[in-house]
Short mmCIF file of C-alpha atoms and ligand atoms in Angstrom, two decimals:
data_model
loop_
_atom_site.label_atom_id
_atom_site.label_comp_id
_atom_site.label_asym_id
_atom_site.label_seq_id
_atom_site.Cartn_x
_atom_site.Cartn_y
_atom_site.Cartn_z
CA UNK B 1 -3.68 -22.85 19.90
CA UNK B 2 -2.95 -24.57 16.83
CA UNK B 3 -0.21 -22.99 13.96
CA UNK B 4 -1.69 -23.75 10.95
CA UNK B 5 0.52 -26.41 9.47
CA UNK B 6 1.94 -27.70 6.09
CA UNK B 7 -0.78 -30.04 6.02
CA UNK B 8 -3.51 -27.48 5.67
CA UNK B 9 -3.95 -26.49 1.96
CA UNK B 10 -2.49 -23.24 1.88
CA UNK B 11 -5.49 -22.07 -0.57
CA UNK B 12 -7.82 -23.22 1.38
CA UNK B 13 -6.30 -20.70 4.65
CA UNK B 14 -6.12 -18.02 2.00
CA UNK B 15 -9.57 -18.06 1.26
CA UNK B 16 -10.67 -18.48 4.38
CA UNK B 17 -8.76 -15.34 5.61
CA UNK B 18 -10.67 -13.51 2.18
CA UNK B 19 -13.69 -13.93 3.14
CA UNK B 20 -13.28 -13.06 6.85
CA UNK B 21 -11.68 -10.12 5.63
CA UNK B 22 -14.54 -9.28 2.71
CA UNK B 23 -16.97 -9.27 5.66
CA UNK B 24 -14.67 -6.62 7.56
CA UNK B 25 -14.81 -4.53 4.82
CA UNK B 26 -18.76 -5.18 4.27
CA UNK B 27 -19.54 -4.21 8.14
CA UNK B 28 -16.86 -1.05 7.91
CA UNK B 29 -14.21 -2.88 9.81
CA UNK B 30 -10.97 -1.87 9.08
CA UNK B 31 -8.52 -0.74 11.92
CA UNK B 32 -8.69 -4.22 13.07
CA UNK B 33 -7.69 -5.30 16.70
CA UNK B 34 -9.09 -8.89 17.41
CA UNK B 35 -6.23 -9.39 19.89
CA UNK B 36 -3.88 -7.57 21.28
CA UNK B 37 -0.20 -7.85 19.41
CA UNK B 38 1.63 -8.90 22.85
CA UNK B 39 -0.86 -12.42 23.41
CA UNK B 40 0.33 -13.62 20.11
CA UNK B 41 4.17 -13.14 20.71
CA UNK B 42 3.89 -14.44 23.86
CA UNK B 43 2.50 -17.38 22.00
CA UNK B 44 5.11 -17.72 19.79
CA UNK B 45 8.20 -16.74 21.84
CA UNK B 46 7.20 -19.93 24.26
CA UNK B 47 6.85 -22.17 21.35
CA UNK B 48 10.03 -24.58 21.14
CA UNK B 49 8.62 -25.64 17.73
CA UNK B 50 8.87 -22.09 16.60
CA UNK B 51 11.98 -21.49 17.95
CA UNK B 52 13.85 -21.19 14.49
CA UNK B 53 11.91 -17.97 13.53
CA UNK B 54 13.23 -16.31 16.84
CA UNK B 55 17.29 -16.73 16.73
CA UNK B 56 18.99 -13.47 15.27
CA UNK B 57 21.68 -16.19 14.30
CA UNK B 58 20.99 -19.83 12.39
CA UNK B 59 23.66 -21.66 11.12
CA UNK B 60 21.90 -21.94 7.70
CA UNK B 61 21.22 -18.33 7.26
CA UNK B 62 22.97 -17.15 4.23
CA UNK B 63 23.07 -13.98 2.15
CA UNK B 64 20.49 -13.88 -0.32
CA UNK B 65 20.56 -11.02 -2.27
CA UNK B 66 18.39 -11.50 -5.52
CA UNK B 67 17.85 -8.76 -7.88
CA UNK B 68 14.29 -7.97 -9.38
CA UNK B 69 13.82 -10.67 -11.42
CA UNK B 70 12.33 -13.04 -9.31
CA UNK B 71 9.14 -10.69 -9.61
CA UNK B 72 9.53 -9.99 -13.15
CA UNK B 73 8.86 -14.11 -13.23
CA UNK B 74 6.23 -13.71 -11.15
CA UNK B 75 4.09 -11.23 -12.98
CA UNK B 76 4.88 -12.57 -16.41
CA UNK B 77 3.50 -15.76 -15.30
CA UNK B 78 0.39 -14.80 -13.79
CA UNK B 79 -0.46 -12.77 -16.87
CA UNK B 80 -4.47 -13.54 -16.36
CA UNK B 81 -4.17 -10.98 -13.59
CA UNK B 82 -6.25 -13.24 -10.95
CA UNK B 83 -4.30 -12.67 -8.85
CA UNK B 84 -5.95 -8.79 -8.67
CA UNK B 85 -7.95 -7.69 -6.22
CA UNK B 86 -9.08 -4.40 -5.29
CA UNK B 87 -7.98 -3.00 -1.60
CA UNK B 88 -11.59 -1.33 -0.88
CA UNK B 89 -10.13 -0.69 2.96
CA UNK B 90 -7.06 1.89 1.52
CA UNK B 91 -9.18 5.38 1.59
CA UNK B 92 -10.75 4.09 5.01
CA UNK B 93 -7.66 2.91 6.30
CA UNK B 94 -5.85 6.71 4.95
CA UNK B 95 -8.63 9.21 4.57
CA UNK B 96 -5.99 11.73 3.63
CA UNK B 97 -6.31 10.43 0.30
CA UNK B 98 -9.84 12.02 -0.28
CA UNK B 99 -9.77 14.93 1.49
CA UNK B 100 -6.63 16.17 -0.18
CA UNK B 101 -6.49 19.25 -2.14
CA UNK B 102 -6.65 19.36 -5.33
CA UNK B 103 -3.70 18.90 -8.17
CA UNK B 104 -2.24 16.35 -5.42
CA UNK B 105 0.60 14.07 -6.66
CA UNK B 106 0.76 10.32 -5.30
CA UNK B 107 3.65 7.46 -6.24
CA UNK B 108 2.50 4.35 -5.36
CA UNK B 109 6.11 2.23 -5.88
CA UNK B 110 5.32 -1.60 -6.20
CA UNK B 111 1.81 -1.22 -7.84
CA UNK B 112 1.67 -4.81 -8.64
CA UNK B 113 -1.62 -5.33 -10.71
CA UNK B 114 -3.03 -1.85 -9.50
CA UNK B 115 -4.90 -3.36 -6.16
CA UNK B 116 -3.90 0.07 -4.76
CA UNK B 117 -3.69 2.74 -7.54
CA UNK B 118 -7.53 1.17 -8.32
CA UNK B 119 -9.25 2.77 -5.16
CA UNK B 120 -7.39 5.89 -5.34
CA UNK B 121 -8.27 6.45 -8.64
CA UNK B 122 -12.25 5.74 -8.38
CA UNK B 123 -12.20 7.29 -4.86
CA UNK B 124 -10.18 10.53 -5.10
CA UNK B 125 -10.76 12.45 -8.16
CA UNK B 126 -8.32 14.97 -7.07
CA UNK B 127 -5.14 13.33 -7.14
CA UNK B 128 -2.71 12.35 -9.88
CA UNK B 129 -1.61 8.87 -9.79
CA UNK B 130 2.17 8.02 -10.36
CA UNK B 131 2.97 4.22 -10.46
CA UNK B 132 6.11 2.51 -10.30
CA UNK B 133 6.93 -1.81 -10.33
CA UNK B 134 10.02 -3.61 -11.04
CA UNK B 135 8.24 -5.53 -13.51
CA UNK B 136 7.04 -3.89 -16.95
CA UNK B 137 4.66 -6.71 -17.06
CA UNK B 138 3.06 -5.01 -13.65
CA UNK B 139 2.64 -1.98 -15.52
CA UNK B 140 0.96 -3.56 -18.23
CA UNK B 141 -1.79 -5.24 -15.84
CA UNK B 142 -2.08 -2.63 -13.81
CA UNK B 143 -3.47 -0.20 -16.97
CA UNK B 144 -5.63 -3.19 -18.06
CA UNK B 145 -7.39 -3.01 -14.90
CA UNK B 146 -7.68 0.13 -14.83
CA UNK B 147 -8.86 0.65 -18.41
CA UNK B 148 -11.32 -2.37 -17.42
CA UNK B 149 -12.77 -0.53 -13.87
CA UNK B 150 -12.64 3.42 -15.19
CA UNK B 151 -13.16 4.20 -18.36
CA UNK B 152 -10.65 6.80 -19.61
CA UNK B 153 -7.57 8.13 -17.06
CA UNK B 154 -5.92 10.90 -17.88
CA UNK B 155 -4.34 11.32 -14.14
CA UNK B 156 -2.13 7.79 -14.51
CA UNK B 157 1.18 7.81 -15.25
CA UNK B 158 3.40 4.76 -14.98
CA UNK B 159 6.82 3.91 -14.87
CA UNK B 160 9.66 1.16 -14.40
CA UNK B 161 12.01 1.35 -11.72
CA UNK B 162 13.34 -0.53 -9.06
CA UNK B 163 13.74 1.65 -6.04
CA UNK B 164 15.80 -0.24 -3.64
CA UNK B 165 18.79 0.40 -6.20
CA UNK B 166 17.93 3.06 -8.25
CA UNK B 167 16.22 7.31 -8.11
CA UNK B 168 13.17 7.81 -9.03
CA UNK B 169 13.29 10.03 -12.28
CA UNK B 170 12.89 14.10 -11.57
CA UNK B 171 9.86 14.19 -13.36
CA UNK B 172 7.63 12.45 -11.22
CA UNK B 173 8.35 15.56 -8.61
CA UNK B 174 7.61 18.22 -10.91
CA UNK B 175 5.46 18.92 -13.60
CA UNK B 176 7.33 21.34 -15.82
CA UNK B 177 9.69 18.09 -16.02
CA UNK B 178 7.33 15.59 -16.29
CA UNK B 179 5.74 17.74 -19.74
CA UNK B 180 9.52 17.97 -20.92
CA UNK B 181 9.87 14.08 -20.41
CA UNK B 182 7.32 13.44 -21.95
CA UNK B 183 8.01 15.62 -25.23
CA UNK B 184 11.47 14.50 -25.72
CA UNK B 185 11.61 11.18 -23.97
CA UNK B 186 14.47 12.39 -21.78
CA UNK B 187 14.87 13.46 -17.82
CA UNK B 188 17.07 16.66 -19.00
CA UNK B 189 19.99 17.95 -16.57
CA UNK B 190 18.00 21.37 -15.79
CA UNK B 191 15.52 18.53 -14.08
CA UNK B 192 17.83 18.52 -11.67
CA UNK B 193 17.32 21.61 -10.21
CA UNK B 194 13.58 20.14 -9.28
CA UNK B 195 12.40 21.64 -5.66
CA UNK B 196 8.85 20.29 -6.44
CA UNK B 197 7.63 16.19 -4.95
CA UNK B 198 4.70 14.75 -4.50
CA UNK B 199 2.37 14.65 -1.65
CA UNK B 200 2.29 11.08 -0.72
CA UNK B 201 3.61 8.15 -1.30
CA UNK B 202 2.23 4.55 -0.69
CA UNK B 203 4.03 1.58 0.18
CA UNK B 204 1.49 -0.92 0.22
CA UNK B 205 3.51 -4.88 0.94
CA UNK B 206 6.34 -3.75 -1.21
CA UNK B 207 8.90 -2.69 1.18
CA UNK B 208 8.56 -6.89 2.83
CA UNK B 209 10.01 -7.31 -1.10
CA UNK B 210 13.11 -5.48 -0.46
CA UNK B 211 16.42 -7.02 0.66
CA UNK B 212 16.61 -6.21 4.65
CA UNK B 213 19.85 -4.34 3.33
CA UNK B 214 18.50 -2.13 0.74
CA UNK B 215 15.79 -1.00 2.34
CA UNK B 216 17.43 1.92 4.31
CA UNK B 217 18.46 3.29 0.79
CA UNK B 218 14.64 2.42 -0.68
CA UNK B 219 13.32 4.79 2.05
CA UNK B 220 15.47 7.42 1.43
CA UNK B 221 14.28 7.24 -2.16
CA UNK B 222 10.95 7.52 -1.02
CA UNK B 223 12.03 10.46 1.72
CA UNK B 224 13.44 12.49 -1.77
CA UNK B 225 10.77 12.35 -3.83
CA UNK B 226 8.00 13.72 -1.21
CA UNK B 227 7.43 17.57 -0.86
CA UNK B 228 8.28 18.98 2.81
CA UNK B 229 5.27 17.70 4.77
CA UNK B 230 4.18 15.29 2.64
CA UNK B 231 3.13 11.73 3.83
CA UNK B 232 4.33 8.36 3.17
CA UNK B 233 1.47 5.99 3.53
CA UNK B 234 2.80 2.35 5.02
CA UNK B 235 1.15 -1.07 5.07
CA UNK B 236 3.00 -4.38 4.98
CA UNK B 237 3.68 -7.54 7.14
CA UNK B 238 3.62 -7.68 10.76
CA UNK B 239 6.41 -9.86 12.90
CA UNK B 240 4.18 -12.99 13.32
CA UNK B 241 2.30 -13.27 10.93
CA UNK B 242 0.50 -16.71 10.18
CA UNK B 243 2.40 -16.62 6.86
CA UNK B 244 5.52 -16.05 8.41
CA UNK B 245 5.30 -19.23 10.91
CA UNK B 246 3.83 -21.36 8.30
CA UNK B 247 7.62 -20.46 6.34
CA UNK B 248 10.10 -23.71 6.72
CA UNK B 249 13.44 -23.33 8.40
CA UNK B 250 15.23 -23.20 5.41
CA UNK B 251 13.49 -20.93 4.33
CA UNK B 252 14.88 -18.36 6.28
CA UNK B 253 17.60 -16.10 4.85
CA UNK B 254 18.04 -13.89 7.33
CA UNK B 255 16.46 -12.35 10.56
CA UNK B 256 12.65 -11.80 10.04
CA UNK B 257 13.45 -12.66 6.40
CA UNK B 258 12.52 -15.23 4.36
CA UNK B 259 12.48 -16.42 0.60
CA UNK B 260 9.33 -17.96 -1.15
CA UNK B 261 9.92 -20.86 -3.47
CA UNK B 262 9.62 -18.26 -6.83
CA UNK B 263 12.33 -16.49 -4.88
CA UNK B 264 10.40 -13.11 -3.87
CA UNK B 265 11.71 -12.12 -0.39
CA UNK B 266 9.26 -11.72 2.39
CA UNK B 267 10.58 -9.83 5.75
CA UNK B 268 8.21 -9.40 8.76
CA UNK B 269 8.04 -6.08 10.55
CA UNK B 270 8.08 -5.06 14.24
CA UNK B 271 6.92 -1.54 15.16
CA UNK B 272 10.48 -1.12 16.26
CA UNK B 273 12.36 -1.67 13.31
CA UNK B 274 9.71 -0.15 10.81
CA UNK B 275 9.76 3.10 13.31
CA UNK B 276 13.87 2.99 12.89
CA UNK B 277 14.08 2.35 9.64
CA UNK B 278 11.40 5.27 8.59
CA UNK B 279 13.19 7.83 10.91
CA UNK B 280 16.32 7.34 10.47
CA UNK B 281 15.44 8.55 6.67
CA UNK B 282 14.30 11.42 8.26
CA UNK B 283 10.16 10.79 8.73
CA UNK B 284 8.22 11.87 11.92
CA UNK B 285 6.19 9.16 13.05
CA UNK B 286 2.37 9.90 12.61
CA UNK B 287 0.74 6.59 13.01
CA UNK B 288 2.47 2.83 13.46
CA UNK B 289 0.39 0.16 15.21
CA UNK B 290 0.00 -3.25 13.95
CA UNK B 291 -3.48 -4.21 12.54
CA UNK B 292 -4.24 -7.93 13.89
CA UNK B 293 -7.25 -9.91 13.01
CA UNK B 294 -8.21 -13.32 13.30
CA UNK B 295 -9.72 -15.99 11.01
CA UNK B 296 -11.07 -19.06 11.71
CA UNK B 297 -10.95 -21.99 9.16
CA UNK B 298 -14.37 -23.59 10.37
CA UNK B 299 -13.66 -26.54 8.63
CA UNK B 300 -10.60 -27.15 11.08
CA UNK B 301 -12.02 -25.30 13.85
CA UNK B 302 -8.64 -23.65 13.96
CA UNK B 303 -7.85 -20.19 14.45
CA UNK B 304 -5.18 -18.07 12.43
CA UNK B 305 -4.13 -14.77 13.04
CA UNK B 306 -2.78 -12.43 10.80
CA UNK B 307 -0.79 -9.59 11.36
CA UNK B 308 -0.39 -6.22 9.43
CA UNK B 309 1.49 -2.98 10.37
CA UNK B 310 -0.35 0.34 9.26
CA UNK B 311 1.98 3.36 9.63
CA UNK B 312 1.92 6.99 8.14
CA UNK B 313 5.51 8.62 8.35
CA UNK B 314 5.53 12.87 7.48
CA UNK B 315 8.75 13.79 6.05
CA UNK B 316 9.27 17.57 7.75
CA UNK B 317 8.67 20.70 6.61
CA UNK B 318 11.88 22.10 7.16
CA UNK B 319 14.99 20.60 8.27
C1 LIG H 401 2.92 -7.77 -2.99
S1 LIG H 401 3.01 -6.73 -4.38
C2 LIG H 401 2.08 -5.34 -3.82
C3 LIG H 401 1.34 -4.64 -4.94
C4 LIG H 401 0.53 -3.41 -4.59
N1 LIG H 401 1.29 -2.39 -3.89
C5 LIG H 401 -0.71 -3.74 -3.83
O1 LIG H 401 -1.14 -2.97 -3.01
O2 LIG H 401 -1.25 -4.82 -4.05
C6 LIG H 401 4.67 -6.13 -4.37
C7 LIG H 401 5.05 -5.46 -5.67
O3 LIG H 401 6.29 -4.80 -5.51
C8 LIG H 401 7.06 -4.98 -6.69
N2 LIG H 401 8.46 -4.84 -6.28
C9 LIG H 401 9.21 -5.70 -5.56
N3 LIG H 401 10.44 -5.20 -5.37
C10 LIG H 401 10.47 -3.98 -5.98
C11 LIG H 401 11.48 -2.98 -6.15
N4 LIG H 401 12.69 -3.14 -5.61
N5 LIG H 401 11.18 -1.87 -6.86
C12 LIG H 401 9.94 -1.70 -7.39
N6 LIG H 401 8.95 -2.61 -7.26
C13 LIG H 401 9.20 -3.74 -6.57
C14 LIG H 401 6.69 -6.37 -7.19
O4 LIG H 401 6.92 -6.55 -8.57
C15 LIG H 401 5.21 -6.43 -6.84
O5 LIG H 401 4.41 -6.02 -7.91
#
């Protein structure tokens, strides 16, 4: 096997990958499994080329800490909103999200352009959508698209926040709150007193975004804001991922961790660490396996395999 090198375009791979992927979701394929997780890592573990991906230690790994503005670049600059695509595999991939009941609440932190809030709102007319990004300029794409795709919304509600260093507001847990919020533009102490949260929330490749560091304190977030028994709905990148091996050594700022040359943060999940991180907040495990498909760029002849990890985490409902 072949790692897909610098030399291959790295468009070219992504569209390749697309279209594999388009014709998943065309033939109903979604909990993918083209190889087993273990054939891969064996793979790359006995690899001497790969070797600098494995070390916990590197002598050029340095603290990288950035703040949120390395997205707030990134949005403001791709203000066309190409980058947008609908995830049409969300409500197979978490059918909870149609057969909830109704007046359910859902806080989809990271919304990017709205690839995720999109489905949810077309597919699940009983759930109000809450939507939170870093980036204002998110927000602003996000509504676009969805003004664009579904005419009229009156179960959106969007908000700025970055959650790996600061709470989500009370209102989004309650909506005696959220109607005081909204009439005086302020949270209001009594908010405080809040026992209300919503019933899920997604975190669809935003945690990978978070500083290793911050993300015990991001999940606790997350933990606070859900109702007793509701579900946090997980999907991000797996621990050997193609676009993790393609990364160069420097790279690397910490274990599984890398920086992108915009300076967004990528981190690569094992089941292991995702299952620690979500229970030490408090979550029972539900689902966690990784999602692994393969794509071959014809042209090459080469194959590349991508690597996902799908997890649902139920915060309990009592303690
Ligand atoms: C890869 S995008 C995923 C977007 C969307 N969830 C989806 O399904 O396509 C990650 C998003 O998380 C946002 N983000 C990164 N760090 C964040 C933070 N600490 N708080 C809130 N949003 C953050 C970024 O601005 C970006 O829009």
């Amino acid at each position: 096997m072949v790692f897909p090198g610098p030399y291959f375009s790295k468009e070219k791979i992504l569209a390749g990958i697309e279209q594999t992927m388009e014709k998943r979701e065309e033939a109903g394929e979604y909990h993918s499994k083209d190889f087993e997780w273990e054939f891969l890592k064996n793979i790359v573990e006995n690899d001497p080329s790969l070797s600098h991906h494995l070390h916990h230690h590197h002598q050029n790994l340095s603290k990288y800490l950035p703040d949120s503005q390395p997205w707030q670049d990134f949005h403001s600059r791709h203000s066309s909103g190409k980058f947008f695509k609908e995830r049409r595999y969300l409500l197979k991939e978490f059918p909870e999200l149609v057969s909830c009941g109704e007046n359910s609440k859902l806080l989809e932190i990271g919304c990017g352009n709205g690839s995720t809030v999109l489905p949810i709102l077309r597919g699940s007319k009983n759930i109000t959508v809450y939507a939170c990004d870093c980036s204002s300029d998110a927000l602003v794409r996000t509504k676009e698209n969805i003004d664009r795709a579904i005419s009229s919304v009156d179960n959106f509600h969007s908000f700025c926040c970055d959650f790996s260093t600061s709470e989500f507001p009370d209102w989004v847990a309650c909506d005696r709150c959220r109607d005081k919020f909204m009439l005086n533009h302020s949270g209001g102490s009594e908010s405080k007193h809040c026992i209300g949260g919503v019933d899920f929330v997604t975190l669809i490749f935003t945690l990978s975004a978070v500083p290793k560091e911050r993300m015990p304190r991001a999940i606790k977030e997350c933990f606070a804001v859900l109702k007793p028994g509701g579900l946090l709905l997980f999907r991000d990148y797996g621990l050997y991922d193609m676009t993790m091996l393609r990364f160069e050594p420097e790279k690397r700022v910490g274990f599984r961790e890398y920086v992108r040359s915009d300076g967004t943060l990528s981190y690569f999940f094992c089941l292991d660490t995702a299952r620690k991180l979500f229970t030490d907040a408090g979550f029972i495990e539900v689902e966690l396996e990784y999602c692994c498909v393969k794509a071959v760029n014809r042209r090459k002849g080469k194959d590349m395999y991508r690597v996902w990890v799908h997890g649902k985490f139920q915060k309990p409902f009592s303690n």
